[in-house]
Amino acid sequence: DQQVKQNSPSLSVQEGRISILNCDYTNSMFDYFLWYKKYPAEGPTFLISISSIKDKNEDGRFTVFLNKSAKHLSLHIVPSQPGDSAVYFCAASDKGGSEKLVFGKGTKLTVNP
Amino acid sequence: DVKVTQSSRYLVKRTGEKVFLECVQDMDHENMFWYRQDPGLGLRLIYFSYDVKMKEKGDIPEGYSVSREKKERFSLILESASTNQTSMYLCASRLAGYEQYFGPGTRLTVT
């Protein structure tokens, strides 16, 4: 039973436009959410996170939005660059500081020049 | 900068061999994790450790074991490698909070 879902396996956008990657979760105990970026043959790198007490967090070109009532979060990349082409994983953790992160299956973003 | 290193980037083993994957972190992190990544399946947790000599099963522990004798080192052991264990193996560590730092991964092929 998937607790974190990324329903789009892939996304293709033009350079300079906005990329929107979506993530849904089912566990209402999740209180912290993270996005990781992964290039082929490399380990994932942390990108941005958001606590459940917020609905938005911004870091440069990257913004994460959280809609708790819908159990939905999204990552916006503006403007998209070819170097952003990678697989993006959404992850969640539950209350109490559990050591575990639950990852989605990932979305492969391709930014075309 | 946190550094997590893995002993091999690429490894080819035969079915039935015992395989050791090593992970070392240099930031005195308490928690360490082993994942495998497969296309279309994302990252799945195999085992994790929250202290030396302590370990807990993740979501897919079957066919694997782990060892943590020192704080900085966390080993994943495939007792008898099988072809369905061909995968990318990722080690991560964490001090506190939620963010985990990942190593570069080991691409294991079992033939």
Coordinates of C-alpha atoms in Angstrom, one line a residue:
Chain A
D1 CA 0.0 0.0 0.0
Q2 CA 1.7 3.2 -1.2
Q3 CA 1.6 5.9 1.3
V4 CA 3.4 8.4 -0.9
K5 CA 2.3 8.6 -4.5
Q6 CA 3.8 10.3 -7.5
N7 CA 1.4 9.6 -10.2
S8 CA 3.3 11.0 -13.1
P9 CA 6.3 8.9 -14.0
S10 CA 7.6 11.6 -16.4
L11 CA 7.2 15.2 -17.2
S12 CA 8.6 17.2 -20.1
V13 CA 8.8 21.0 -20.2
Q14 CA 10.5 23.7 -22.2
E15 CA 13.5 25.6 -20.8
G16 CA 12.3 28.8 -19.1
R17 CA 8.8 27.5 -18.3
I18 CA 7.4 26.3 -15.0
S19 CA 7.8 22.7 -14.0
I20 CA 5.2 21.4 -11.5
L21 CA 5.8 18.0 -9.9
N22 CA 3.0 16.5 -7.8
C23 CA 2.9 14.2 -4.8
D24 CA 0.0 12.8 -2.8
Y25 CA 0.1 11.0 0.5
T26 CA -2.4 8.9 2.5
N27 CA -1.0 8.9 6.0
S28 CA -2.3 11.8 8.1
M29 CA 0.5 11.2 10.6
F30 CA 3.0 12.6 8.1
D31 CA 4.3 16.0 9.4
Y32 CA 7.4 16.7 7.3
F33 CA 7.9 16.4 3.6
L34 CA 11.0 16.5 1.5
W35 CA 12.0 16.6 -2.2
Y36 CA 15.1 14.9 -3.5
K37 CA 16.7 15.2 -6.9
K38 CA 18.6 12.3 -8.5
Y39 CA 20.8 12.2 -11.5
P40 CA 21.7 8.9 -13.1
A41 CA 24.4 6.9 -11.4
E42 CA 24.4 9.3 -8.4
G43 CA 22.8 9.3 -5.0
P44 CA 19.8 11.5 -4.3
T45 CA 20.5 15.0 -3.1
F46 CA 18.2 17.0 -0.8
L47 CA 16.4 19.8 -2.5
I48 CA 13.8 21.4 -0.3
S49 CA 11.5 20.5 2.5
I50 CA 8.3 21.7 4.3
S51 CA 6.9 21.2 7.7
S52 CA 3.1 20.5 8.1
I53 CA 2.8 23.8 10.0
K54 CA 3.5 25.7 6.8
D55 CA 1.8 25.7 3.4
K56 CA 4.7 27.1 1.4
N57 CA 8.5 27.1 1.4
E58 CA 10.7 28.8 -1.1
D59 CA 14.3 28.4 -2.0
G60 CA 15.5 30.3 -5.1
R61 CA 13.8 28.8 -8.1
F62 CA 12.2 26.0 -6.1
T63 CA 9.0 26.3 -4.1
V64 CA 7.1 23.6 -2.4
F65 CA 3.4 23.9 -1.6
L66 CA 1.5 21.8 0.9
N67 CA -2.2 21.3 1.0
K68 CA -2.9 19.3 4.1
S69 CA -6.6 19.0 3.6
A70 CA -6.0 17.4 0.2
K71 CA -3.0 15.5 1.4
H72 CA -1.1 16.9 -1.6
L73 CA 2.2 18.7 -2.2
S74 CA 3.8 20.1 -5.2
L75 CA 7.2 21.3 -6.3
H76 CA 7.4 24.3 -8.6
I77 CA 10.6 25.0 -10.5
V78 CA 10.7 28.5 -12.1
P79 CA 12.3 29.0 -14.5
S80 CA 13.2 25.4 -15.5
Q81 CA 16.7 24.8 -16.8
P82 CA 18.1 21.9 -18.7
G83 CA 20.3 21.1 -15.7
D84 CA 17.1 20.4 -13.8
S85 CA 16.5 17.3 -15.8
A86 CA 16.6 14.5 -13.2
V87 CA 14.4 12.1 -11.3
Y88 CA 12.6 13.9 -8.4
F89 CA 11.5 11.9 -5.4
C90 CA 8.9 13.1 -2.8
A91 CA 9.4 11.8 0.7
A92 CA 7.5 12.0 4.0
S93 CA 8.1 11.4 7.6
D94 CA 5.7 11.0 10.5
K95 CA 5.2 12.7 13.8
G96 CA 7.6 11.9 16.6
G97 CA 10.7 12.0 14.6
S98 CA 10.6 8.6 13.2
E99 CA 13.9 7.7 11.6
K100 CA 12.3 6.5 8.4
L101 CA 11.4 8.4 5.3
V102 CA 8.7 7.0 3.0
F103 CA 9.6 7.7 -0.7
G104 CA 7.4 8.0 -3.7
K105 CA 8.3 6.2 -6.9
G106 CA 9.8 9.4 -8.5
T107 CA 9.0 11.6 -11.5
K108 CA 11.5 12.0 -14.3
L109 CA 11.7 15.6 -15.4
T110 CA 13.1 16.5 -18.8
V111 CA 13.7 20.1 -19.5
N112 CA 14.2 20.7 -23.3
P113 CA 16.4 23.5 -24.5
Chain B
D1 CA 29.9 19.1 4.0
V2 CA 28.5 15.7 4.9
K3 CA 30.3 12.9 3.1
V4 CA 28.8 9.4 2.7
T5 CA 31.0 7.0 0.7
Q6 CA 30.2 3.6 -0.6
S7 CA 32.9 1.0 -1.2
S8 CA 32.2 0.3 -4.9
R9 CA 30.3 2.1 -7.6
Y10 CA 29.9 -1.0 -9.7
L11 CA 29.9 -4.6 -8.7
V12 CA 29.3 -7.8 -10.6
K13 CA 28.7 -11.0 -8.6
R14 CA 27.6 -14.6 -9.3
T15 CA 24.4 -16.2 -8.0
G16 CA 25.0 -17.7 -4.6
E17 CA 27.9 -15.5 -3.7
K18 CA 28.0 -13.7 -0.4
V19 CA 28.2 -9.9 -1.1
F20 CA 29.3 -7.1 1.2
L21 CA 28.4 -3.5 0.5
E22 CA 30.2 -1.0 2.7
C23 CA 29.1 2.5 3.7
V24 CA 31.0 5.1 5.6
Q25 CA 29.9 8.5 6.8
D26 CA 32.2 11.1 8.3
M27 CA 29.8 13.3 10.3
D28 CA 29.2 11.3 13.4
H29 CA 25.6 10.6 12.4
E30 CA 23.5 8.4 14.6
N31 CA 21.2 7.0 12.0
M32 CA 22.2 5.1 8.9
F33 CA 20.0 3.5 6.2
W34 CA 20.2 1.1 3.3
Y35 CA 17.9 1.4 0.3
R36 CA 17.6 -0.1 -3.1
Q37 CA 16.3 1.7 -6.1
D38 CA 14.6 0.0 -9.0
P39 CA 13.0 1.6 -12.0
G40 CA 9.3 2.3 -11.4
L41 CA 9.6 1.3 -7.7
G42 CA 11.4 4.3 -6.2
L43 CA 13.6 3.9 -3.1
R44 CA 12.7 1.1 -0.8
L45 CA 14.2 0.8 2.7
I46 CA 16.0 -2.5 3.4
Y47 CA 17.4 -1.9 6.9
F48 CA 18.3 1.0 9.1
S49 CA 20.4 1.5 12.2
Y50 CA 19.9 4.1 14.9
D51 CA 23.0 3.3 16.9
V52 CA 26.0 1.0 17.0
K53 CA 25.0 -2.6 17.0
M54 CA 21.4 -1.6 16.7
K55 CA 19.4 -2.4 13.6
E56 CA 15.8 -2.5 12.4
K57 CA 14.2 -4.1 9.4
G58 CA 12.8 -1.8 6.7
D59 CA 10.2 -2.7 4.2
I60 CA 12.1 -5.3 2.2
P61 CA 14.7 -7.1 4.5
E62 CA 14.4 -10.6 3.1
G63 CA 17.6 -11.9 1.7
Y64 CA 19.7 -9.2 3.4
S65 CA 21.4 -8.6 6.7
V66 CA 23.4 -5.7 8.1
S67 CA 26.2 -5.0 10.5
R68 CA 27.1 -1.8 12.4
E69 CA 30.2 -2.4 14.6
K70 CA 31.3 1.2 14.5
K71 CA 29.3 4.4 14.3
E72 CA 30.7 5.6 11.0
R73 CA 30.3 2.3 9.1
F74 CA 27.1 0.4 8.1
S75 CA 27.4 -2.8 6.0
L76 CA 24.8 -4.5 3.9
I77 CA 25.2 -8.2 3.4
L78 CA 23.6 -10.3 0.7
E79 CA 23.9 -13.8 2.2
S80 CA 23.4 -15.6 -1.1
A81 CA 23.1 -13.3 -4.0
S82 CA 20.2 -13.9 -6.4
T83 CA 19.5 -12.3 -9.8
N84 CA 16.5 -10.4 -8.3
Q85 CA 18.9 -8.5 -6.1
T86 CA 20.4 -6.8 -9.1
S87 CA 19.8 -3.2 -8.3
M88 CA 21.2 0.2 -7.3
Y89 CA 22.0 0.2 -3.6
L90 CA 22.0 3.5 -1.8
C91 CA 23.3 4.2 1.7
A92 CA 22.2 7.3 3.7
S93 CA 22.9 8.8 7.1
R94 CA 21.2 11.3 9.3
L95 CA 22.1 13.1 12.5
A96 CA 18.8 14.6 13.7
G97 CA 15.7 16.0 12.0
Y98 CA 14.5 14.4 8.8
E99 CA 17.0 15.1 6.1
Q100 CA 19.1 12.1 5.0
Y101 CA 22.3 12.4 3.2
F102 CA 23.0 9.8 0.5
G103 CA 26.1 8.2 -0.9
P104 CA 26.7 7.8 -4.6
G105 CA 25.2 4.3 -4.8
T106 CA 26.5 0.9 -5.8
R107 CA 25.2 -0.6 -9.0
L108 CA 25.1 -4.4 -8.3
T109 CA 24.6 -6.9 -11.0
V110 CA 24.1 -10.6 -10.1
T111 CA 24.6 -13.0 -12.9

